[in-house]
PDB file of C-alpha atoms and ligand atoms in Angstrom:
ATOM      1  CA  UNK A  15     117.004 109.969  90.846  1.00  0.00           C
ATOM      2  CA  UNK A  16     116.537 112.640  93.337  1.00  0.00           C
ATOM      3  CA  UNK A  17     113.123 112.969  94.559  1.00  0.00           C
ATOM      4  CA  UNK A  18     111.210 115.679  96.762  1.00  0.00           C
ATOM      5  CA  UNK A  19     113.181 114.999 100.199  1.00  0.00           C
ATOM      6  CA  UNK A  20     116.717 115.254  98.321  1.00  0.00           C
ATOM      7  CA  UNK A  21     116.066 118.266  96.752  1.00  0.00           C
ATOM      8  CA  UNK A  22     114.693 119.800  99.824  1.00  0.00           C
ATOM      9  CA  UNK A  23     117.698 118.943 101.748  1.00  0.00           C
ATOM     10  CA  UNK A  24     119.835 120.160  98.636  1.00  0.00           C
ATOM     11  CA  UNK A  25     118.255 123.666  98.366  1.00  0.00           C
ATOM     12  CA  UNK A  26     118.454 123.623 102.382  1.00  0.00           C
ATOM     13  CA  UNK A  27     122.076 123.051 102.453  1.00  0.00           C
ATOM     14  CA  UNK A  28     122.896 125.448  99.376  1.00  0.00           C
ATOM     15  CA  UNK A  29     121.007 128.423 101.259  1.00  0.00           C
ATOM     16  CA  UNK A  30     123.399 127.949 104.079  1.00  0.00           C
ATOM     17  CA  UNK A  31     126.361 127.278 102.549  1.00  0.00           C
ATOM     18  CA  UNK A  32     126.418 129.240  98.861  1.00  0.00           C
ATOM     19  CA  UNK A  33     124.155 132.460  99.853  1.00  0.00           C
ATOM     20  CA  UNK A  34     126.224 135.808  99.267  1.00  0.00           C
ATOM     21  CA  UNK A  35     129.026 133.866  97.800  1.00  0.00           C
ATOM     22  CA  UNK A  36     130.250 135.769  94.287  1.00  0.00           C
ATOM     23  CA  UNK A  37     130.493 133.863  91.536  1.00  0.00           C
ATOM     24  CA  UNK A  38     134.525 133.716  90.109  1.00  0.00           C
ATOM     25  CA  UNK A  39     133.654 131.669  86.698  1.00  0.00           C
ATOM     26  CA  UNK A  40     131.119 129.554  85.927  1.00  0.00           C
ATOM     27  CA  UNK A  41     131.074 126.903  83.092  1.00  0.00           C
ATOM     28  CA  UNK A  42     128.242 124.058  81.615  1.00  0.00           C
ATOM     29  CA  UNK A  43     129.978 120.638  81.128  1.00  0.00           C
ATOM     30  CA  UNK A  44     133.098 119.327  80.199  1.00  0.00           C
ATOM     31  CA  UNK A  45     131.299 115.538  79.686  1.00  0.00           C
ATOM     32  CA  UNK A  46     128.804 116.577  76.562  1.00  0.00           C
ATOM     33  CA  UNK A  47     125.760 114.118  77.633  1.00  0.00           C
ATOM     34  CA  UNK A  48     122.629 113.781  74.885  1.00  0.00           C
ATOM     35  CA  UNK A  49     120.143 114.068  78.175  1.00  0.00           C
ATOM     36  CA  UNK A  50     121.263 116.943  80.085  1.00  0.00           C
ATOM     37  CA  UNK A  51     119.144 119.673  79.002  1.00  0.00           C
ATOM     38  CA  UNK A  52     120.869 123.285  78.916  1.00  0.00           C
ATOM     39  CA  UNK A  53     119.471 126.692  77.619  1.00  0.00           C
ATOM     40  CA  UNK A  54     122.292 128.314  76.804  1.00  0.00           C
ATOM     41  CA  UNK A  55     125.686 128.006  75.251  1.00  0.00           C
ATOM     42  CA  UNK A  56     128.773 127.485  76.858  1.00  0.00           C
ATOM     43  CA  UNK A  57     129.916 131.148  76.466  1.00  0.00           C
ATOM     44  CA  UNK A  58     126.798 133.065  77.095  1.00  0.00           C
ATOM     45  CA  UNK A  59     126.190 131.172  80.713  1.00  0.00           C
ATOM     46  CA  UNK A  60     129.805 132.043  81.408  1.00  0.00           C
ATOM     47  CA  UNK A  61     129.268 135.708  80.454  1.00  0.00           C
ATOM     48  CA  UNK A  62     125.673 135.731  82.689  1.00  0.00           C
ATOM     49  CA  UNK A  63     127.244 133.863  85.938  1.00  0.00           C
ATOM     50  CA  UNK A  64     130.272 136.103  86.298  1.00  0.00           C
ATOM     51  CA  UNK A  65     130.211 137.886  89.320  1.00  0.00           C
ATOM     52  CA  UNK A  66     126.408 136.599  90.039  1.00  0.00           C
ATOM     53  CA  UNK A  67     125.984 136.287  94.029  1.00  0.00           C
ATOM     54  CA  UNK A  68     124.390 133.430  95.525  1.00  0.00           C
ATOM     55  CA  UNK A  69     120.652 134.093  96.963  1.00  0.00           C
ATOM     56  CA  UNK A  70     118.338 131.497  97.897  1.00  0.00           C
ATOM     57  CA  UNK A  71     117.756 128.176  97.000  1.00  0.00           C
ATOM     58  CA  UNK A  72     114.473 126.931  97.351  1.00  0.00           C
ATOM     59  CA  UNK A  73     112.543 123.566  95.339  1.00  0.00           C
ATOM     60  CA  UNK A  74     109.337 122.788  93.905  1.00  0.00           C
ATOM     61  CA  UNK A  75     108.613 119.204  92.609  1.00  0.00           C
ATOM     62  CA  UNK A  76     111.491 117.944  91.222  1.00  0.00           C
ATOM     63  CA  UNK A  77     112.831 121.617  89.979  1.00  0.00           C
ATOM     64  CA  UNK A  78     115.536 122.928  92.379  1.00  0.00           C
ATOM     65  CA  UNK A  79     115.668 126.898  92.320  1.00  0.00           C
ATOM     66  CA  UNK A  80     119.245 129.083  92.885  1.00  0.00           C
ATOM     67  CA  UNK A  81     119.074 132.796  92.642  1.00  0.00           C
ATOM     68  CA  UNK A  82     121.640 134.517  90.839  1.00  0.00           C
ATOM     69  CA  UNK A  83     121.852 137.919  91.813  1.00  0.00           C
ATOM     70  CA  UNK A  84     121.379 140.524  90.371  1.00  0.00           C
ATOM     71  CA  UNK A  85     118.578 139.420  88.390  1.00  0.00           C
ATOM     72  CA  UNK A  86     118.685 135.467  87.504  1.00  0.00           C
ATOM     73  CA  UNK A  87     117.906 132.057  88.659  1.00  0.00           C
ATOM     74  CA  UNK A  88     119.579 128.839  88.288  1.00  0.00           C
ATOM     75  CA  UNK A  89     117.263 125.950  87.763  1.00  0.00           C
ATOM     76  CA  UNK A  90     118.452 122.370  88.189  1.00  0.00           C
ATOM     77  CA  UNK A  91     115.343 119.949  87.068  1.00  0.00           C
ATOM     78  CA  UNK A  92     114.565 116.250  87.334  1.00  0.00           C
ATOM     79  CA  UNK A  93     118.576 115.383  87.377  1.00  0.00           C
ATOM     80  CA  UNK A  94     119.841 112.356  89.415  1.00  0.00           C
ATOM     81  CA  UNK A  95     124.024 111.580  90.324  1.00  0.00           C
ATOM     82  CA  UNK A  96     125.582 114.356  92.647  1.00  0.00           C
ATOM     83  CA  UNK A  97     125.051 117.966  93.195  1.00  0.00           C
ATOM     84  CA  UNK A  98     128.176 118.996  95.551  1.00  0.00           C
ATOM     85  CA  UNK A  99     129.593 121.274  97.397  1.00  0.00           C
ATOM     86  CA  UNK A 100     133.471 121.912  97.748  1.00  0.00           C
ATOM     87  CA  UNK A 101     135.722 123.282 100.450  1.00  0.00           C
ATOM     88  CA  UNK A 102     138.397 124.046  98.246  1.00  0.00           C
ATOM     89  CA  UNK A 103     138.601 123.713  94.134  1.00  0.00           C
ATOM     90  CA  UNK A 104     140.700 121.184  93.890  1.00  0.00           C
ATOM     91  CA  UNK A 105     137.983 118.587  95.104  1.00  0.00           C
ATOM     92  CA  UNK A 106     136.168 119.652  91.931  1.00  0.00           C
ATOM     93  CA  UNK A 107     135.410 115.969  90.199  1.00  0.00           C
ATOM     94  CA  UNK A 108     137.269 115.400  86.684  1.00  0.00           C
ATOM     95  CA  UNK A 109     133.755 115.152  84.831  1.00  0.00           C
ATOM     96  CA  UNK A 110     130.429 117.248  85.270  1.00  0.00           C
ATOM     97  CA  UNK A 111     127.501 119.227  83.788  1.00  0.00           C
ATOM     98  CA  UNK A 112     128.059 122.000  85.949  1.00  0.00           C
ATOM     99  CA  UNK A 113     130.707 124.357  87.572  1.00  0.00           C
ATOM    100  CA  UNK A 114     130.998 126.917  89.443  1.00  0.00           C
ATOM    101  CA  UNK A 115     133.611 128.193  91.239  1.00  0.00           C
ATOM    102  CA  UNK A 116     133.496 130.724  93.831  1.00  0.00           C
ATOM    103  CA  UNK A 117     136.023 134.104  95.062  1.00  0.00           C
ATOM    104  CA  UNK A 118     136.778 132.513  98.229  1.00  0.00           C
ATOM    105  CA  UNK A 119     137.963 129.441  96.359  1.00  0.00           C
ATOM    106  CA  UNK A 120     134.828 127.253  97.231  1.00  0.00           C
ATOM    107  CA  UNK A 121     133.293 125.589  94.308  1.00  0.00           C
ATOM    108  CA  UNK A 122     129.603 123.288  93.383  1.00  0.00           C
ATOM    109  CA  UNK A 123     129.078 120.828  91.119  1.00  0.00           C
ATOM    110  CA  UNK A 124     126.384 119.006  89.574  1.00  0.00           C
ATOM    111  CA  UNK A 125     126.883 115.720  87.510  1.00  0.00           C
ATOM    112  CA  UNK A 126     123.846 113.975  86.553  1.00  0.00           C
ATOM    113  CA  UNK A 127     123.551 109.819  85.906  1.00  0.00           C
ATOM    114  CA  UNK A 128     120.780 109.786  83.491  1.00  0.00           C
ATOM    115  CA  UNK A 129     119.322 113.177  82.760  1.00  0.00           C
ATOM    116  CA  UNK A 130     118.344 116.720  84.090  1.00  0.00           C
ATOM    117  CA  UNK A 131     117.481 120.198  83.530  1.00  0.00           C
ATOM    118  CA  UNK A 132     120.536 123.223  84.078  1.00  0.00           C
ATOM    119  CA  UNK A 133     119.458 125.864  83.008  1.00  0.00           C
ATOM    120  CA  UNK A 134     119.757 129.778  83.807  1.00  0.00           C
ATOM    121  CA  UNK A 135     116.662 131.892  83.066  1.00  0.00           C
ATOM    122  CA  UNK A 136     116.253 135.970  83.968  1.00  0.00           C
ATOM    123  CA  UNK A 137     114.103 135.933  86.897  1.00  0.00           C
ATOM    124  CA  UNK A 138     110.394 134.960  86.375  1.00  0.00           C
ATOM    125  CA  UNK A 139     111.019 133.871  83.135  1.00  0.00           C
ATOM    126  CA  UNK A 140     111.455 130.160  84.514  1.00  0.00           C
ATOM    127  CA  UNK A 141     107.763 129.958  85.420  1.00  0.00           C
ATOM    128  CA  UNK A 142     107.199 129.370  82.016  1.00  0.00           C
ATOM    129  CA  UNK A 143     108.928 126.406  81.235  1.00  0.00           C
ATOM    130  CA  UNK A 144     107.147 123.155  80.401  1.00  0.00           C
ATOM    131  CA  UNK A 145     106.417 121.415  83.530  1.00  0.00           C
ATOM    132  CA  UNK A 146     107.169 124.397  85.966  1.00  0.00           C
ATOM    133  CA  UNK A 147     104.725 126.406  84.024  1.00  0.00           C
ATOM    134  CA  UNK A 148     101.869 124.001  85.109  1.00  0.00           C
ATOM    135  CA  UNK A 149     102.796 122.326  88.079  1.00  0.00           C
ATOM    136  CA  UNK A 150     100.865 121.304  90.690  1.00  0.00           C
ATOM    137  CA  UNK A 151     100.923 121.988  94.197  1.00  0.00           C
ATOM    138  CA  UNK A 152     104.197 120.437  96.062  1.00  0.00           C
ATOM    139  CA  UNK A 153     103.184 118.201  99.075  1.00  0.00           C
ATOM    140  CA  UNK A 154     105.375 119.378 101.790  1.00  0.00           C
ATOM    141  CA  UNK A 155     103.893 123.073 100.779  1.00  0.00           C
ATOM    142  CA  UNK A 156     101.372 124.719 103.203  1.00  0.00           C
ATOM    143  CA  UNK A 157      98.781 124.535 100.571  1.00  0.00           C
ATOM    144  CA  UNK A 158      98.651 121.243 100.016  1.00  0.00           C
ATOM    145  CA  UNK A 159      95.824 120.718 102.740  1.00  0.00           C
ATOM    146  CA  UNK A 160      93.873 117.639 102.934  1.00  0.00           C
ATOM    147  CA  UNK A 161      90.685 119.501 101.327  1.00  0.00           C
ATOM    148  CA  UNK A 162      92.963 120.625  98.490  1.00  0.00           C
ATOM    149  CA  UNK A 163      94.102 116.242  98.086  1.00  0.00           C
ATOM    150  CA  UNK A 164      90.475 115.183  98.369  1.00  0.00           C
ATOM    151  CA  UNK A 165      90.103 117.602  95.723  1.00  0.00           C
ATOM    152  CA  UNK A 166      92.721 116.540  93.130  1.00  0.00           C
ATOM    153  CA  UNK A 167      91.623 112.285  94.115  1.00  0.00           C
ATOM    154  CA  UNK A 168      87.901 113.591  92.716  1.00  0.00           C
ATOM    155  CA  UNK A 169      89.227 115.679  89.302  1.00  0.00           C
ATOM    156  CA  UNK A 170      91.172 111.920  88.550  1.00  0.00           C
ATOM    157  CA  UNK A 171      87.285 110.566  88.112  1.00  0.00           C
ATOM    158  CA  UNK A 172      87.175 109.754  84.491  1.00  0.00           C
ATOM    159  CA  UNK A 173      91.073 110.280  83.949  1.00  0.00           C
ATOM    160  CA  UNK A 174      93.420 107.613  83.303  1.00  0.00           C
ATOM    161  CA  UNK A 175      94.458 108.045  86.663  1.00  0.00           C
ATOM    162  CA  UNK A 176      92.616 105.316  88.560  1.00  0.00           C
ATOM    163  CA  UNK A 177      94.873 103.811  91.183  1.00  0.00           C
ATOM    164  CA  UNK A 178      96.771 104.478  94.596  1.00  0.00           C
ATOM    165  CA  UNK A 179     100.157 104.291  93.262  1.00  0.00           C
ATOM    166  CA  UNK A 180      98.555 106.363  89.688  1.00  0.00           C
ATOM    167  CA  UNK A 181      97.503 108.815  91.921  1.00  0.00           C
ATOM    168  CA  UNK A 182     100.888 109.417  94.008  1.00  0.00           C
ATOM    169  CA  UNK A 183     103.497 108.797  90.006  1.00  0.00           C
ATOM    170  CA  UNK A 184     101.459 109.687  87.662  1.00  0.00           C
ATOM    171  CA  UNK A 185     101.609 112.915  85.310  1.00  0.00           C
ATOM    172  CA  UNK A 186     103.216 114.599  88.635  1.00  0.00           C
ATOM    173  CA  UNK A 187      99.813 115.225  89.936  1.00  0.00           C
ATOM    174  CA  UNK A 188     101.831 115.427  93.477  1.00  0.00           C
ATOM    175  CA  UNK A 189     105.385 116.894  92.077  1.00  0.00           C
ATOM    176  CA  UNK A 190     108.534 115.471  93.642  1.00  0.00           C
ATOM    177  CA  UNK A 191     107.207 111.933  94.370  1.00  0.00           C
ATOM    178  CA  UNK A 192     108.525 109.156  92.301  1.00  0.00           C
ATOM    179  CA  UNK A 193     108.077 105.207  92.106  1.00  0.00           C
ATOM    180  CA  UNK A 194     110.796 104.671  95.080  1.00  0.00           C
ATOM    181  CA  UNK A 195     109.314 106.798  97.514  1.00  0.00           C
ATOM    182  CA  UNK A 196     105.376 105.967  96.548  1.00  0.00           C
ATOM    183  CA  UNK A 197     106.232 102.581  97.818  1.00  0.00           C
ATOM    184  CA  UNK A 198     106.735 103.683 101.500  1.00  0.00           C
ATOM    185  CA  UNK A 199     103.896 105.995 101.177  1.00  0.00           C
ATOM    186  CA  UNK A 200     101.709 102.731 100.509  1.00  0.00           C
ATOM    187  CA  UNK A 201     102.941 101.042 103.342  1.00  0.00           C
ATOM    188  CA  UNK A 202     102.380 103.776 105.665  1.00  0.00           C
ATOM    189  CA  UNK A 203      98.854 104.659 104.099  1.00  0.00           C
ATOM    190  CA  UNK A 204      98.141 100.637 104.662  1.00  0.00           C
ATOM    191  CA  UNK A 205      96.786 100.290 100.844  1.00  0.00           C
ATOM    192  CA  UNK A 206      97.850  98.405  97.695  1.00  0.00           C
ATOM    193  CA  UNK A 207      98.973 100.264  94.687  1.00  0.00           C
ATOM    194  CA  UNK A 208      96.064  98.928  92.373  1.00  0.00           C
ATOM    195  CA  UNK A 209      93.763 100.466  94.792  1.00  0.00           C
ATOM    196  CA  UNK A 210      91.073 101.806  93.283  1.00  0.00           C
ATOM    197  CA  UNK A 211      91.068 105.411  93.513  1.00  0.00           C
ATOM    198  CA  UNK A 212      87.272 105.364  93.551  1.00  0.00           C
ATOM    199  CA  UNK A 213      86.589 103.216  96.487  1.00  0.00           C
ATOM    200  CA  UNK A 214      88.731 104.865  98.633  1.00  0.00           C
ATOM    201  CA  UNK A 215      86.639 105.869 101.870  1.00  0.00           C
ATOM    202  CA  UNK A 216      87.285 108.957 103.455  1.00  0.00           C
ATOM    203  CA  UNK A 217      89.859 106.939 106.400  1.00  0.00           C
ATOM    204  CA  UNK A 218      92.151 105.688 103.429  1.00  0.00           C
ATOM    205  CA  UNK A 219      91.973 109.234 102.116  1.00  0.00           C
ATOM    206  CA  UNK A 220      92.836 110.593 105.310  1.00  0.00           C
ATOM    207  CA  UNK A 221      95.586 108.074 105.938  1.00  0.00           C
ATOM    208  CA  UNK A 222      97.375 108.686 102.263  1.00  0.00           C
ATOM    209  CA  UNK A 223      96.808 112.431 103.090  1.00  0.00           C
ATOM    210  CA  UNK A 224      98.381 111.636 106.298  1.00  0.00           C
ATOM    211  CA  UNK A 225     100.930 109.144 105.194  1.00  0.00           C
ATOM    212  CA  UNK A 226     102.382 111.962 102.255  1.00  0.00           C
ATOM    213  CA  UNK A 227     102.819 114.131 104.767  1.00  0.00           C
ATOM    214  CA  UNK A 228     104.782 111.964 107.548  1.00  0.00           C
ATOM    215  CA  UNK A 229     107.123 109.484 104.879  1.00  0.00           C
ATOM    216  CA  UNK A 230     108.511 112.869 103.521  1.00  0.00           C
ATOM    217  CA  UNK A 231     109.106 114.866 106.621  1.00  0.00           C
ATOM    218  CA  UNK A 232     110.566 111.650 107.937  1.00  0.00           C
ATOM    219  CA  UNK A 233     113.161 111.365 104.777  1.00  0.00           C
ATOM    220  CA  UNK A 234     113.722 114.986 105.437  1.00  0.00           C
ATOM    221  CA  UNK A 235     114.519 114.417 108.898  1.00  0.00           C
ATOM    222  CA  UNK A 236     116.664 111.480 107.987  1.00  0.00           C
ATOM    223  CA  UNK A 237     118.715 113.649 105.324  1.00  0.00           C
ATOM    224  CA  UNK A 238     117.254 111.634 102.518  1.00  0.00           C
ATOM    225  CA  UNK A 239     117.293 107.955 100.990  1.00  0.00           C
ATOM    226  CA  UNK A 240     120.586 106.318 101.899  1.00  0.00           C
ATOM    227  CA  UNK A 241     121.472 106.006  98.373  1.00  0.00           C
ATOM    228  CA  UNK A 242     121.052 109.337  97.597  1.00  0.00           C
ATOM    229  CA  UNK A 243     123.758 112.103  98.588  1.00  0.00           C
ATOM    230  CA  UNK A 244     123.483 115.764  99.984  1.00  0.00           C
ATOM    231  CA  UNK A 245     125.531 118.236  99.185  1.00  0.00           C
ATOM    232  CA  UNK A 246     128.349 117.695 101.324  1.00  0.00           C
ATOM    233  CA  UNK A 247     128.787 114.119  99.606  1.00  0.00           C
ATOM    234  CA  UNK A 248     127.611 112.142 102.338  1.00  0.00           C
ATOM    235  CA  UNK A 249     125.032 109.564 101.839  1.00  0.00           C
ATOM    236  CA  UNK A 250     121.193 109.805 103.214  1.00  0.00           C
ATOM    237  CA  UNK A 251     120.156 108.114 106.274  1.00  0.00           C
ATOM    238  CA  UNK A 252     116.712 107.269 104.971  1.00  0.00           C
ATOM    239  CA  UNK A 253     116.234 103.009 104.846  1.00  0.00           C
ATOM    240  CA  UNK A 254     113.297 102.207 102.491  1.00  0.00           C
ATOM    241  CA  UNK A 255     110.836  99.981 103.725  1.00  0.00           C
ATOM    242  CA  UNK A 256     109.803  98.670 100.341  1.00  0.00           C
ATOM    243  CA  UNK A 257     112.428  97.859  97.347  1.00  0.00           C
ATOM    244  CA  UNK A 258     114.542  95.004  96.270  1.00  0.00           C
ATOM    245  CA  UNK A 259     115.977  94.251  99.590  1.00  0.00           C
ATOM    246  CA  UNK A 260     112.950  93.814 101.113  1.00  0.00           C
ATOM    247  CA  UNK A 261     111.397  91.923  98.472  1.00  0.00           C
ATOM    248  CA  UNK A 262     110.805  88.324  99.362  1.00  0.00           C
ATOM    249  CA  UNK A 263     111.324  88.800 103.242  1.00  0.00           C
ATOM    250  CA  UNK A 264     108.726  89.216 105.778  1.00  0.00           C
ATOM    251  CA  UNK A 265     106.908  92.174 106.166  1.00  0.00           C
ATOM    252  CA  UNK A 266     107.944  94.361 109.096  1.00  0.00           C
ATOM    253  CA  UNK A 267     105.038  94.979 110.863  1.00  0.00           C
ATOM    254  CA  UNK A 268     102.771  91.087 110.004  1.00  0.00           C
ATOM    255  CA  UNK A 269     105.880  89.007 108.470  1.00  0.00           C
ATOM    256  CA  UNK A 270     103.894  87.812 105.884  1.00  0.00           C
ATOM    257  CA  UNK A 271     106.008  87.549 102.422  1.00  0.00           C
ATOM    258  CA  UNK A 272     106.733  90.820 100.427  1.00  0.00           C
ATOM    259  CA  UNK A 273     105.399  90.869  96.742  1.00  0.00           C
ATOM    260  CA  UNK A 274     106.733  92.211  93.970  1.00  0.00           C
ATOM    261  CA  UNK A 275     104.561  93.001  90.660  1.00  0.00           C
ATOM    262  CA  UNK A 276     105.168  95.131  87.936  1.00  0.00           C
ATOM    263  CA  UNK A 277     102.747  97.965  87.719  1.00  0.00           C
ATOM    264  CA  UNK A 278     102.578 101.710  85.988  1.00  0.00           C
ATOM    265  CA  UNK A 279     105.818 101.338  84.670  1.00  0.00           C
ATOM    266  CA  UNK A 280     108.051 100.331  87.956  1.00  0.00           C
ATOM    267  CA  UNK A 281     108.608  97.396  90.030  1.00  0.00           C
ATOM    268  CA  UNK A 282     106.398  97.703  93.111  1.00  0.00           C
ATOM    269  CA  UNK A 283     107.025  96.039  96.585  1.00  0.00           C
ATOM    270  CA  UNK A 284     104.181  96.064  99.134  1.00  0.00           C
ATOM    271  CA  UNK A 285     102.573  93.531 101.714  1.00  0.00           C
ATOM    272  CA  UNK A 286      99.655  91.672 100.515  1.00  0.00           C
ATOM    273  CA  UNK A 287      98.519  91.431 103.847  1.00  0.00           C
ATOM    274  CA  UNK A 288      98.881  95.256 105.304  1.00  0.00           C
ATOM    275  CA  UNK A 289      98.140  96.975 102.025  1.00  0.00           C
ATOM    276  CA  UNK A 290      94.888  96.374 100.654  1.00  0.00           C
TER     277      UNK A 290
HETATM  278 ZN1  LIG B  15     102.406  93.204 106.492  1.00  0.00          ZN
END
């Protein structure tokens, strides 16, 4: 599943390459899929995509924006597999969710592995779907200072939100993060994901604040999780520091053993030794 740092490389990389490019035909799927979510039929997204030009792409959460211009948006949500680019339209894969194909015979895909969100709202009308409608503020935003976290840690007080990793996956209090990249957060931050949220002292707080912050910009940097893909197909550079391959082996920075428990619906892999 694409998580915050994909999609911000993804709506990066569409800006660049897709702005001002007019819109040929357009179609949903050719693979019907129970889980991908569309808001319109077949022939009435074909009818509002022709001759649409490409405006900005731009993310919040896990909900990937495209302007369609004049006067609609494109919004890709939660989705995992591939959202390509292609030079030329004969690259176009045999199955997808998605299609568009472009004047200058240049085309984008998007095929998702599990489930996602394509749908095409008029402008402004997206920001009332369920779960854009009320989400939170994105962590690579400006506004998500480090008065605005110590804020949202203190409204979890009586929640069932009571825990480091609770705090970072669940009910997308911080949109875009998921179980995979909460794990490196919690290394970085130096605390255990059964942390109580209510002991934290202001240091942890300051170093999860912190930590947030520097694990994404360094995915970013790294052009995502390497086994995640852009949109030119080619794989993130992004090693984790906690999953499955790192489970059982020493710890990076103490060597003690890496643990593996089972905790708010995920497998979790931290160092009982560095993460308290
Ligand atoms: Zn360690």
């Amino acid at each position: 599943m694409f998580e915050l740092p994909e999609y911000t490389i993804l709506a990066n990389q569409m800006t660049k390459t897709m702005k001002s490019k007019v819109i040929k035909n357009a179609s949903l799927g050719n693979s019907p899929h129970k889980f991908v979510w569309y808001n319109r039929t077949h022939e009435e997204f074909a009818r509002l995509m022709y001759k649409k030009t490409v405006g900005d792409a731009y993310v919040r959460g896990r909900w990937l924006f495209m302007e369609m211009l004049p006067g609609h948006i494109l919004v890709l949500g939660e989705c995992g597999g591939k959202i390509l680019f292609h030079q030329e339209q004969k690259y176009v894969p045999k199955k997808y969710h998605l299609l568009i194909n472009f004047t200058d015979g240049t085309a984008f895909t998007v095929t998702t592995q599990m489930w996602g969100a394509m749908e095409l709202y008029k402008k402004g009308e997206e920001l009332n779907r369920k779960y854009i409608k009320d989400m939170k503020i994105t962590p690579t935003d400006k506004d998500f200072t480090y008065q605005y976290f110590n804020k949202l840690i203190d409204e979890c007080n009586g929640t069932d939100v009571n825990s480091t990793k609770g705090l970072l996956t669940q009910n997308q209090l911080i949109p875009g993060l998921g179980n995979s990249i909460a794990q490196d957060i919690l290394f970085n931050a130096q605390l255990g994901p059964k942390h109580p949220l209510n002991n934290l002292s202001t240091q942890q707080r300051k170093r999860l604040y912190d930590s947030i912050r520097k694990t994404l910009q360094e995915i970013i940097a790294k052009n995502g999780r390497y086994d995640e893909y852009d949109l030119m197909g080619n794989k993130g550079k992004y090693i984790r520091i906690m999953d499955k391959n790192s489970s059982g082996k020493p710890c990076m920075k103490c060597k003690t053993k890496i643990e593996k428990i089972q905790y708010l619906g995920g497998a979790c892999y931290y160092c009982p030794q560095c993460q308290i």
